[in-house]
Amino acid sequence: MKNSIFTNLYAGSSKIRQSMLCLPLFLGLMTMTVMANEADNRQVLNLSNPQRNHVLTEMRALLAGTQHILAALAKDDMAAVAEQAQTLGFNMKHKAENPLHDVLPKEFMQLGMSMHKDFDQIAADITSMKDPKHTLQQLNATMGKCVACHEIYQIQVSGLDSPKR
Ligand code: HEC
């Protein structure tokens, strides 16, 4: 009994010693990660302040809309899911991105359009299939496009505010 307590204590302290040894390595890795994150190497979209606000307003609507879709899915309210998905569909794109058509790179527009089309497809499939699992899979793939675009681009406000478009 005494022996086993001793063994446990010993094992415990050797674990502590092991983790102490790991600490400098851990801190070193943390510093490297922080340093890596300090440089934002994503492609810069140079926008005026109103243009930036325009894009970010659409973005916040996308985030809110995605949350609304999830809330409706959680309630198994498929009609509401379809309705919410449609508000993020191609028609939303016409409202939000058209004024910036000449400013944003072609690839950005294509990725954006493809995401909006996905939301229309989600709405269409609900009507024909009514399968929440299928909707979740589609939502997962669509959100992959949010993630992909955010990994590629950043917005910076250009010093000379170009005229409003
Ligand atoms: C075609 C490109 C693209 C797609 C697709 C895209 N975004 Fe964005 N989003 C951006 C860019 C660029 C920014 C600004 C990032 C920066 O400057 O660091 C941004 C910023 C945001 C922000 C921050 C808003 C703010 O007020 O600061 C949110 C939230 C967001 N996006 C949500 C989403 C969601 C949710 C989706 C998918 C349903 C999505 N975005 C799809 C390009 C995109």
XYZ file of N, CA, C and O and ligand atoms in Angstrom:
703
model
N 0.844 -1.204 0.000
C 0.000 0.000 0.000
C 0.884 1.261 0.000
O 0.789 2.102 -0.883
N 1.770 1.274 1.046
C 2.684 2.404 1.144
C 3.497 2.538 -0.161
O 3.658 3.616 -0.712
N 3.899 1.332 -0.581
C 4.703 1.264 -1.773
C 3.998 1.867 -2.994
O 4.577 2.645 -3.746
N 2.698 1.484 -3.087
C 1.990 1.937 -4.293
C 1.764 3.453 -4.263
O 1.788 4.109 -5.295
N 1.548 3.990 -3.063
C 1.406 5.447 -2.968
C 2.706 6.106 -3.419
O 2.723 7.046 -4.205
N 3.802 5.510 -2.935
C 5.106 6.058 -3.300
C 5.301 6.005 -4.831
O 5.723 6.998 -5.449
N 4.932 4.819 -5.380
C 5.106 4.675 -6.829
C 4.265 5.729 -7.565
O 4.728 6.355 -8.515
N 3.019 5.892 -7.084
C 2.151 6.876 -7.736
C 2.728 8.276 -7.646
O 2.720 9.037 -8.616
N 3.226 8.583 -6.437
C 3.801 9.914 -6.248
C 4.980 10.112 -7.179
O 5.112 11.147 -7.839
N 5.767 9.052 -7.238
C 6.960 9.151 -8.072
C 6.560 9.328 -9.542
O 7.069 10.212 -10.237
N 5.570 8.485 -9.947
C 5.118 8.571 -11.339
C 4.590 9.974 -11.602
O 4.864 10.581 -12.636
N 3.848 10.507 -10.618
C 3.284 11.846 -10.774
C 4.378 12.872 -10.959
O 4.338 13.671 -11.893
N 5.388 12.823 -10.078
C 6.398 13.870 -10.170
C 7.217 13.725 -11.443
O 7.648 14.714 -12.022
N 7.374 12.467 -11.908
C 8.142 12.334 -13.146
C 7.331 12.884 -14.320
O 7.876 13.442 -15.264
N 5.990 12.769 -14.216
C 5.152 13.365 -15.272
C 5.302 14.889 -15.270
O 5.380 15.530 -16.302
N 5.324 15.441 -14.018
C 5.475 16.895 -13.926
C 6.808 17.304 -14.529
O 6.888 18.246 -15.311
N 7.867 16.479 -14.187
C 9.181 16.840 -14.717
C 9.176 16.780 -16.250
O 9.708 17.654 -16.916
N 8.474 15.737 -16.754
C 8.396 15.613 -18.211
C 7.734 16.845 -18.826
O 8.203 17.405 -19.800
N 6.620 17.285 -18.192
C 5.918 18.409 -18.806
C 6.712 19.701 -18.651
O 6.607 20.598 -19.479
N 7.535 19.777 -17.560
C 8.397 20.953 -17.416
C 9.388 21.002 -18.566
O 9.689 22.061 -19.101
N 9.869 19.803 -18.930
C 10.828 19.754 -20.027
C 10.173 20.203 -21.329
O 10.808 20.798 -22.188
N 8.875 19.859 -21.454
C 8.158 20.180 -22.687
C 7.809 21.661 -22.769
O 7.533 22.179 -23.847
N 7.809 22.346 -21.616
C 7.319 23.724 -21.590
C 8.055 24.657 -22.557
O 7.409 25.354 -23.346
N 9.419 24.653 -22.519
C 10.101 25.566 -23.448
C 9.751 25.263 -24.899
O 9.535 26.175 -25.700
N 9.613 23.963 -25.205
C 9.268 23.569 -26.565
C 7.887 24.117 -26.913
O 7.662 24.692 -27.975
N 6.949 23.944 -25.952
C 5.577 24.396 -26.144
C 5.531 25.906 -26.376
O 4.923 26.396 -27.319
N 6.262 26.642 -25.496
C 6.278 28.105 -25.621
C 6.899 28.521 -26.952
O 6.437 29.454 -27.603
N 7.934 27.783 -27.338
C 8.597 28.083 -28.611
C 7.618 27.939 -29.761
O 7.529 28.802 -30.633
N 6.846 26.849 -29.725
C 5.869 26.606 -30.791
C 4.802 27.692 -30.806
O 4.399 28.169 -31.859
N 4.361 28.105 -29.588
C 3.347 29.157 -29.473
C 3.848 30.433 -30.141
O 3.142 31.075 -30.896
N 5.112 30.791 -29.836
C 5.679 32.023 -30.388
C 5.710 31.940 -31.908
O 5.378 32.887 -32.607
N 6.102 30.752 -32.410
C 6.170 30.601 -33.857
C 4.796 30.781 -34.481
O 4.658 31.405 -35.520
N 3.770 30.215 -33.802
C 2.416 30.330 -34.341
C 1.985 31.790 -34.373
O 1.445 32.270 -35.352
N 2.250 32.489 -33.251
C 1.861 33.902 -33.189
C 2.573 34.687 -34.283
O 1.975 35.483 -34.994
N 3.881 34.407 -34.453
C 4.630 35.131 -35.473
C 4.070 34.843 -36.857
O 3.945 35.725 -37.688
N 3.721 33.569 -37.082
C 3.182 33.199 -38.384
C 1.884 33.946 -38.644
O 1.606 34.366 -39.749
N 1.076 34.137 -37.575
C -0.214 34.794 -37.766
C -0.081 36.308 -37.928
O -0.999 36.955 -38.393
N 1.044 36.857 -37.511
C 1.184 38.303 -37.600
C 1.265 38.787 -39.043
O 0.835 39.863 -39.361
N 1.837 37.957 -39.912
C 1.929 38.357 -41.308
C 0.685 37.861 -42.037
O 0.436 36.677 -42.081
N -0.098 38.798 -42.555
C -1.297 38.420 -43.307
C -0.920 38.404 -44.786
O -0.790 39.446 -45.419
N -0.687 37.196 -45.293
C -0.210 37.092 -46.665
C -1.333 36.884 -47.670
O -1.076 36.579 -48.831
N -2.567 37.038 -47.202
C -3.667 36.839 -48.136
C -3.705 37.975 -49.168
O -3.256 39.087 -48.899
N -4.239 37.641 -50.321
C -4.343 38.618 -51.397
C -5.180 39.824 -50.940
O -6.226 39.640 -50.327
N -4.683 41.023 -51.255
C -5.361 42.239 -50.773
C -6.401 42.716 -51.785
O -6.123 42.823 -52.974
N -7.603 42.995 -51.283
C -8.610 43.668 -52.094
C -8.596 45.125 -51.653
O -8.929 45.434 -50.516
N -8.148 46.003 -52.530
C -8.106 47.425 -52.181
C -9.453 48.054 -52.444
O -9.881 48.197 -53.574
N -10.128 48.418 -51.377
C -11.471 48.975 -51.531
C -11.544 50.341 -50.859
O -10.748 50.654 -49.975
N -12.506 51.126 -51.293
C -12.790 52.369 -50.573
C -13.592 52.002 -49.328
O -14.098 50.882 -49.224
N -13.736 52.950 -48.419
C -14.489 52.667 -47.190
C -15.926 52.214 -47.457
O -16.366 51.196 -46.914
N -16.670 52.931 -48.328
C -18.043 52.477 -48.603
C -18.080 51.091 -49.250
O -18.970 50.299 -48.950
N -17.104 50.808 -50.109
C -17.072 49.486 -50.749
C -16.824 48.398 -49.717
O -17.447 47.330 -49.739
N -15.899 48.670 -48.789
C -15.613 47.708 -47.729
C -16.865 47.462 -46.882
O -17.230 46.329 -46.604
N -17.530 48.550 -46.514
C -18.756 48.403 -45.722
C -19.787 47.572 -46.467
O -20.503 46.770 -45.864
N -19.849 47.798 -47.756
C -20.811 47.073 -48.585
C -20.550 45.566 -48.518
O -21.455 44.768 -48.281
N -19.282 45.183 -48.713
C -18.930 43.751 -48.688
C -19.174 43.177 -47.288
O -19.789 42.121 -47.131
N -18.713 43.909 -46.264
C -18.828 43.364 -44.900
C -20.284 43.272 -44.450
O -20.643 42.381 -43.679
N -21.128 44.176 -44.937
C -22.556 44.091 -44.604
C -23.143 42.808 -45.190
O -23.918 42.106 -44.528
N -22.753 42.499 -46.426
C -23.223 41.237 -47.015
C -22.714 40.053 -46.196
O -23.434 39.085 -45.943
N -21.463 40.146 -45.759
C -20.862 39.044 -45.002
C -21.630 38.776 -43.717
O -21.911 37.633 -43.364
N -21.969 39.851 -43.011
C -22.695 39.668 -41.746
C -24.080 39.100 -42.007
O -24.585 38.293 -41.212
N -24.668 39.476 -43.139
C -25.973 38.901 -43.493
C -25.814 37.402 -43.795
O -26.693 36.599 -43.468
N -24.696 37.043 -44.406
C -24.445 35.619 -44.696
C -24.306 34.820 -43.406
O -24.834 33.715 -43.281
N -23.586 35.395 -42.442
C -23.393 34.701 -41.167
C -24.734 34.549 -40.441
O -25.081 33.462 -39.968
N -25.497 35.657 -40.398
C -26.800 35.615 -39.718
C -27.725 34.625 -40.427
O -28.408 33.824 -39.782
N -27.727 34.669 -41.770
C -28.591 33.773 -42.540
C -28.246 32.313 -42.296
O -29.132 31.454 -42.162
N -26.950 32.025 -42.224
C -26.522 30.649 -41.966
C -27.000 30.194 -40.585
O -27.451 29.062 -40.413
N -26.935 31.106 -39.626
C -27.438 30.766 -38.288
C -28.938 30.502 -38.346
O -29.432 29.550 -37.728
N -29.681 31.313 -39.100
C -31.129 31.111 -39.205
C -31.438 29.753 -39.827
O -32.380 29.072 -39.432
N -30.635 29.365 -40.813
C -30.833 28.051 -41.446
C -30.646 26.951 -40.400
O -31.459 26.027 -40.287
N -29.579 27.071 -39.604
C -29.308 26.041 -38.586
C -30.424 25.999 -37.541
O -30.836 24.923 -37.099
N -30.934 27.183 -37.149
C -32.008 27.228 -36.156
C -33.245 26.520 -36.693
O -33.880 25.727 -35.982
N -33.577 26.767 -37.962
C -34.758 26.129 -38.559
C -34.536 24.626 -38.699
O -35.449 23.825 -38.475
N -33.309 24.242 -39.060
C -32.983 22.808 -39.189
C -33.147 22.103 -37.849
O -33.668 20.984 -37.771
N -32.692 22.766 -36.779
C -32.777 22.166 -35.447
C -34.238 21.940 -35.049
O -34.534 21.047 -34.252
N -35.131 22.768 -35.597
C -36.560 22.618 -35.272
C -37.272 21.739 -36.294
O -38.499 21.617 -36.254
N -36.526 21.183 -37.245
C -37.110 20.386 -38.327
C -38.145 21.164 -39.121
O -39.074 20.575 -39.664
N -37.976 22.483 -39.165
C -38.916 23.305 -39.921
C -38.332 23.514 -41.328
O -37.694 24.535 -41.611
N -38.566 22.528 -42.206
C -37.894 22.531 -43.501
C -38.373 23.674 -44.407
O -37.610 24.165 -45.237
N -39.619 24.093 -44.221
C -40.119 25.216 -45.030
C -39.311 26.475 -44.690
O -38.899 27.224 -45.588
N -39.053 26.667 -43.382
C -38.273 27.832 -42.964
C -36.821 27.707 -43.436
O -36.205 28.714 -43.812
N -36.283 26.484 -43.443
C -34.905 26.288 -43.930
C -34.820 26.744 -45.387
O -33.913 27.503 -45.772
N -35.789 26.290 -46.186
C -35.784 26.640 -47.616
C -35.903 28.151 -47.798
O -35.183 28.753 -48.614
N -36.775 28.762 -47.009
C -36.992 30.204 -47.115
C -35.703 30.971 -46.783
O -35.301 31.884 -47.503
N -35.056 30.546 -45.687
C -33.813 31.213 -45.268
C -32.714 31.013 -46.307
O -31.967 31.942 -46.613
N -32.610 29.784 -46.832
C -31.556 29.505 -47.812
C -31.754 30.381 -49.048
O -30.781 30.902 -49.609
N -33.015 30.559 -49.428
C -33.294 31.344 -50.625
C -32.869 32.811 -50.461
O -32.415 33.428 -51.425
N -32.977 33.329 -49.235
C -32.571 34.725 -49.039
C -31.058 34.909 -49.246
O -30.592 36.015 -49.462
N -30.306 33.800 -49.164
C -28.858 33.892 -49.393
C -28.493 33.460 -50.811
O -27.313 33.353 -51.157
N -29.512 33.196 -51.613
C -29.283 32.662 -52.956
C -28.827 33.716 -53.953
O -28.361 34.801 -53.585
N -28.984 33.390 -55.216
C -28.469 34.219 -56.299
C -29.054 35.631 -56.270
O -28.391 36.588 -56.646
N -30.283 35.760 -55.826
C -30.910 37.085 -55.787
C -30.223 38.005 -54.796
O -30.159 39.207 -54.998
N -29.715 37.435 -53.711
C -28.969 38.243 -52.761
C -27.728 38.798 -53.448
O -27.402 39.970 -53.305
N -27.104 37.969 -54.235
C -25.892 38.353 -54.949
C -26.140 39.589 -55.809
O -25.338 40.515 -55.835
N -27.272 39.627 -56.496
C -27.541 40.770 -57.363
C -27.594 42.063 -56.561
O -27.111 43.091 -57.009
N -28.154 41.952 -55.372
C -28.242 43.153 -54.537
C -26.849 43.583 -54.071
O -26.490 44.719 -54.161
N -26.067 42.637 -53.565
C -24.858 43.020 -52.841
C -23.609 43.169 -53.711
O -22.804 44.049 -53.476
N -23.395 42.311 -54.675
C -22.106 42.317 -55.367
C -22.101 43.088 -56.679
O -21.043 43.491 -57.135
N -23.252 43.284 -57.259
C -23.288 43.942 -58.558
C -22.570 45.283 -58.600
O -21.811 45.540 -59.526
N -22.760 46.136 -57.571
C -22.083 47.438 -57.654
C -20.558 47.316 -57.655
O -19.869 48.234 -58.063
N -20.051 46.175 -57.193
C -18.590 46.020 -57.099
C -18.048 45.106 -58.197
O -16.913 44.635 -58.117
N -18.861 44.885 -59.197
C -18.506 43.941 -60.251
C -17.151 44.260 -60.874
O -16.352 43.375 -61.148
N -16.897 45.568 -61.088
C -15.656 45.957 -61.768
C -14.475 46.083 -60.814
O -13.341 46.270 -61.238
N -14.756 46.011 -59.522
C -13.698 46.247 -58.539
C -13.103 44.936 -58.024
O -11.894 44.830 -57.816
N -13.965 43.947 -57.833
C -13.505 42.690 -57.236
C -12.945 41.765 -58.320
O -13.435 41.766 -59.454
N -11.909 40.986 -57.993
C -11.329 40.078 -58.990
C -12.356 39.044 -59.465
O -13.279 38.698 -58.738
N -12.128 38.585 -60.694
C -13.055 37.625 -61.317
C -13.222 36.378 -60.451
O -14.327 35.873 -60.261
N -12.098 35.865 -59.919
C -12.144 34.628 -59.115
C -12.993 34.830 -57.851
O -13.698 33.927 -57.433
N -12.894 36.019 -57.283
C -13.682 36.337 -56.089
C -15.174 36.292 -56.438
O -15.979 35.676 -55.744
N -15.521 36.938 -57.562
C -16.923 36.973 -57.998
C -17.431 35.551 -58.248
O -18.554 35.209 -57.884
N -16.570 34.724 -58.883
C -16.998 33.357 -59.218
C -17.260 32.527 -57.965
O -18.245 31.797 -57.887
N -16.354 32.659 -57.003
C -16.517 31.911 -55.751
C -17.788 32.371 -55.039
O -18.571 31.556 -54.524
N -18.005 33.682 -55.040
C -19.200 34.246 -54.421
C -20.468 33.731 -55.106
O -21.413 33.279 -54.459
N -20.461 33.771 -56.443
C -21.638 33.315 -57.192
C -21.918 31.847 -56.941
O -23.068 31.432 -56.785
N -20.838 31.066 -56.922
C -21.001 29.624 -56.718
C -21.622 29.348 -55.337
O -22.471 28.475 -55.182
N -21.221 30.145 -54.338
C -21.803 29.991 -53.006
C -23.290 30.361 -53.021
O -24.122 29.650 -52.453
N -23.635 31.468 -53.704
C -25.049 31.873 -53.760
C -25.891 30.803 -54.468
O -27.011 30.508 -54.070
N -25.322 30.222 -55.518
C -26.055 29.163 -56.241
C -26.276 27.955 -55.331
O -27.307 27.292 -55.398
N -25.275 27.658 -54.498
C -25.412 26.549 -53.533
C -26.641 26.751 -52.653
O -27.388 25.812 -52.387
N -26.824 27.992 -52.174
C -27.961 28.245 -51.282
C -29.288 28.032 -52.027
O -30.250 27.509 -51.458
N -29.318 28.414 -53.317
C -30.528 28.150 -54.106
C -30.750 26.648 -54.243
O -31.880 26.162 -54.186
N -29.648 25.913 -54.437
C -29.754 24.454 -54.586
C -30.261 23.821 -53.285
O -31.070 22.898 -53.308
N -29.781 24.348 -52.161
C -30.238 23.847 -50.860
C -31.758 24.014 -50.773
O -32.487 23.075 -50.426
N -32.236 25.219 -51.143
C -33.684 25.487 -51.087
C -34.437 24.537 -52.032
O -35.463 23.958 -51.656
N -33.913 24.355 -53.245
C -34.597 23.504 -54.234
C -34.663 22.050 -53.763
O -35.701 21.387 -53.882
N -33.552 21.560 -53.197
C -33.501 20.155 -52.770
C -34.428 19.883 -51.592
O -34.953 18.778 -51.448
N -34.625 20.888 -50.747
C -35.544 20.696 -49.616
C -36.936 20.417 -50.151
O -37.623 19.498 -49.693
N -37.334 21.189 -51.164
C -38.660 21.007 -51.739
C -38.808 19.614 -52.334
O -39.836 18.953 -52.150
N -37.754 19.121 -53.023
C -37.896 17.827 -53.689
C -37.580 16.649 -52.765
O -38.169 15.583 -52.903
N -36.670 16.810 -51.808
C -36.224 15.648 -51.006
C -36.686 15.667 -49.547
O -36.862 14.621 -48.950
N -36.777 16.850 -48.979
C -37.131 16.986 -47.549
C -36.257 16.106 -46.661
O -36.743 15.351 -45.834
N -34.937 16.169 -46.862
C -34.016 15.317 -46.114
C -33.014 16.211 -45.358
O -32.043 16.707 -45.949
N -33.240 16.418 -44.032
C -32.373 17.325 -43.259
C -30.898 16.938 -43.324
O -30.025 17.811 -43.339
N -30.619 15.634 -43.364
C -29.223 15.180 -43.424
C -28.565 15.658 -44.723
O -27.429 16.126 -44.721
N -29.297 15.560 -45.807
C -28.798 16.035 -47.097
C -28.536 17.544 -47.029
O -27.494 18.032 -47.488
N -29.474 18.284 -46.411
C -29.309 19.735 -46.274
C -28.049 20.057 -45.485
O -27.277 20.944 -45.862
N -27.823 19.306 -44.396
C -26.623 19.543 -43.580
C -25.357 19.307 -44.387
O -24.386 20.069 -44.286
N -25.367 18.238 -45.204
C -24.180 17.955 -46.028
C -23.942 19.094 -47.019
O -22.812 19.524 -47.241
N -25.038 19.594 -47.605
C -24.898 20.701 -48.562
C -24.384 21.965 -47.866
O -23.533 22.674 -48.395
N -24.911 22.203 -46.666
C -24.502 23.384 -45.909
C -23.010 23.306 -45.578
O -22.276 24.298 -45.659
N -22.575 22.107 -45.226
C -21.166 21.884 -44.934
C -20.305 22.234 -46.154
O -19.324 22.980 -46.045
N -20.697 21.746 -47.314
C -19.921 22.012 -48.528
C -19.949 23.510 -48.853
O -18.929 24.092 -49.234
N -21.105 24.134 -48.667
C -21.228 25.571 -48.974
C -20.352 26.393 -48.042
O -19.659 27.320 -48.474
N -20.352 26.030 -46.754
C -19.527 26.786 -45.805
C -18.046 26.583 -46.074
O -17.221 27.423 -45.712
N -17.717 25.495 -46.744
C -16.333 25.303 -47.191
C -15.916 26.443 -48.123
O -14.748 26.831 -48.159
N -16.897 27.004 -48.851
C -16.585 28.117 -49.757
C -16.372 29.417 -48.971
O -15.555 30.244 -49.370
N -17.104 29.592 -47.867
C -16.830 30.754 -46.991
C -15.375 30.646 -46.527
O -14.614 31.605 -46.613
N -15.037 29.469 -46.016
C -13.696 29.262 -45.455
C -12.631 29.480 -46.526
O -11.630 30.173 -46.306
N -12.855 28.904 -47.710
C -11.866 29.004 -48.784
C -11.617 30.466 -49.148
O -10.469 30.903 -49.259
N -12.695 31.238 -49.315
C -12.526 32.628 -49.731
C -11.792 33.433 -48.657
O -10.920 34.248 -48.959
N -12.158 33.179 -47.389
C -11.493 33.920 -46.307
C -10.014 33.580 -46.221
O -9.219 34.388 -45.750
N -9.661 32.389 -46.654
C -8.239 32.029 -46.629
C -7.461 32.728 -47.729
O -6.261 32.900 -47.641
N -8.155 33.137 -48.791
C -7.455 33.735 -49.932
C -7.362 35.267 -49.821
O -6.341 35.846 -50.119
N -8.463 35.921 -49.398
C -8.533 37.382 -49.526
C -8.613 38.122 -48.190
O -9.167 37.619 -47.217
N -8.082 39.334 -48.213
C -8.306 40.284 -47.123
C -8.679 41.628 -47.768
O -8.316 41.899 -48.908
N -9.393 42.435 -47.009
C -9.764 43.765 -47.506
C -8.862 44.804 -46.865
O -8.602 44.733 -45.668
N -8.377 45.719 -47.679
C -7.699 46.891 -47.114
C -8.283 48.130 -47.740
O -8.615 48.128 -48.929
N -8.434 49.158 -46.926
C -9.012 50.396 -47.444
C -7.905 51.188 -48.104
O -6.871 51.457 -47.485
N -8.116 51.524 -49.376
C -7.083 52.245 -50.106
C -7.059 53.690 -49.614
O -8.095 54.277 -49.304
N -5.862 54.256 -49.545
C -5.676 55.604 -49.024
C -6.559 56.617 -49.744
O -7.269 57.399 -49.127
N -6.531 56.556 -51.078
C -7.370 57.470 -51.846
C -8.746 56.832 -51.972
O -8.907 55.824 -52.636
N -9.720 57.388 -51.310
C -11.065 56.825 -51.387
C -11.601 57.044 -52.799
O -11.826 58.173 -53.216
N -11.723 55.949 -53.539
C -12.242 56.100 -54.890
C -13.726 56.476 -54.818
O -14.383 56.200 -53.823
N -14.227 57.104 -55.857
C -15.630 57.531 -55.805
C -16.573 56.351 -55.573
O -16.279 55.234 -55.983
N -17.694 56.619 -54.931
C -18.657 55.559 -54.638
C -19.173 54.945 -55.929
O -19.414 55.645 -56.896
N -19.323 53.636 -55.909
C -19.891 52.971 -57.085
C -21.288 52.514 -56.769
O -21.577 52.224 -55.643
C -15.936 35.189 -52.419
C -15.325 35.436 -51.165
C -16.090 35.254 -49.869
C -17.053 34.325 -49.593
C -17.591 33.208 -50.493
C -17.464 34.569 -48.235
N -16.770 35.618 -47.703
Fe -16.994 36.390 -45.825
N -15.508 37.755 -46.198
C -14.776 37.833 -47.369
C -13.730 38.829 -47.217
C -12.687 39.205 -48.260
C -13.855 39.345 -45.908
C -12.933 40.381 -45.247
C -11.787 39.582 -44.654
C -10.651 40.429 -44.155
O -10.449 41.565 -44.621
O -9.900 39.925 -43.291
C -14.989 38.656 -45.293
C -15.459 38.912 -44.017
C -16.486 38.203 -43.409
C -17.006 38.481 -42.093
C -16.569 39.624 -41.173
C -17.617 40.728 -41.287
C -17.249 42.025 -40.565
O -18.168 42.821 -40.326
O -16.065 42.241 -40.245
C -17.961 37.535 -41.827
C -18.799 37.400 -40.575
C -18.067 36.687 -43.015
N -17.154 37.141 -43.961
C -18.937 35.628 -43.127
C -19.060 34.822 -44.251
C -19.899 33.642 -44.337
C -20.752 33.093 -43.204
C -19.772 33.156 -45.601
C -20.402 31.958 -46.227
C -21.801 31.652 -46.001
C -18.822 34.022 -46.292
N -18.424 35.019 -45.436
C -18.433 33.825 -47.583
C -14.983 37.099 -48.514
C -15.895 36.059 -48.665
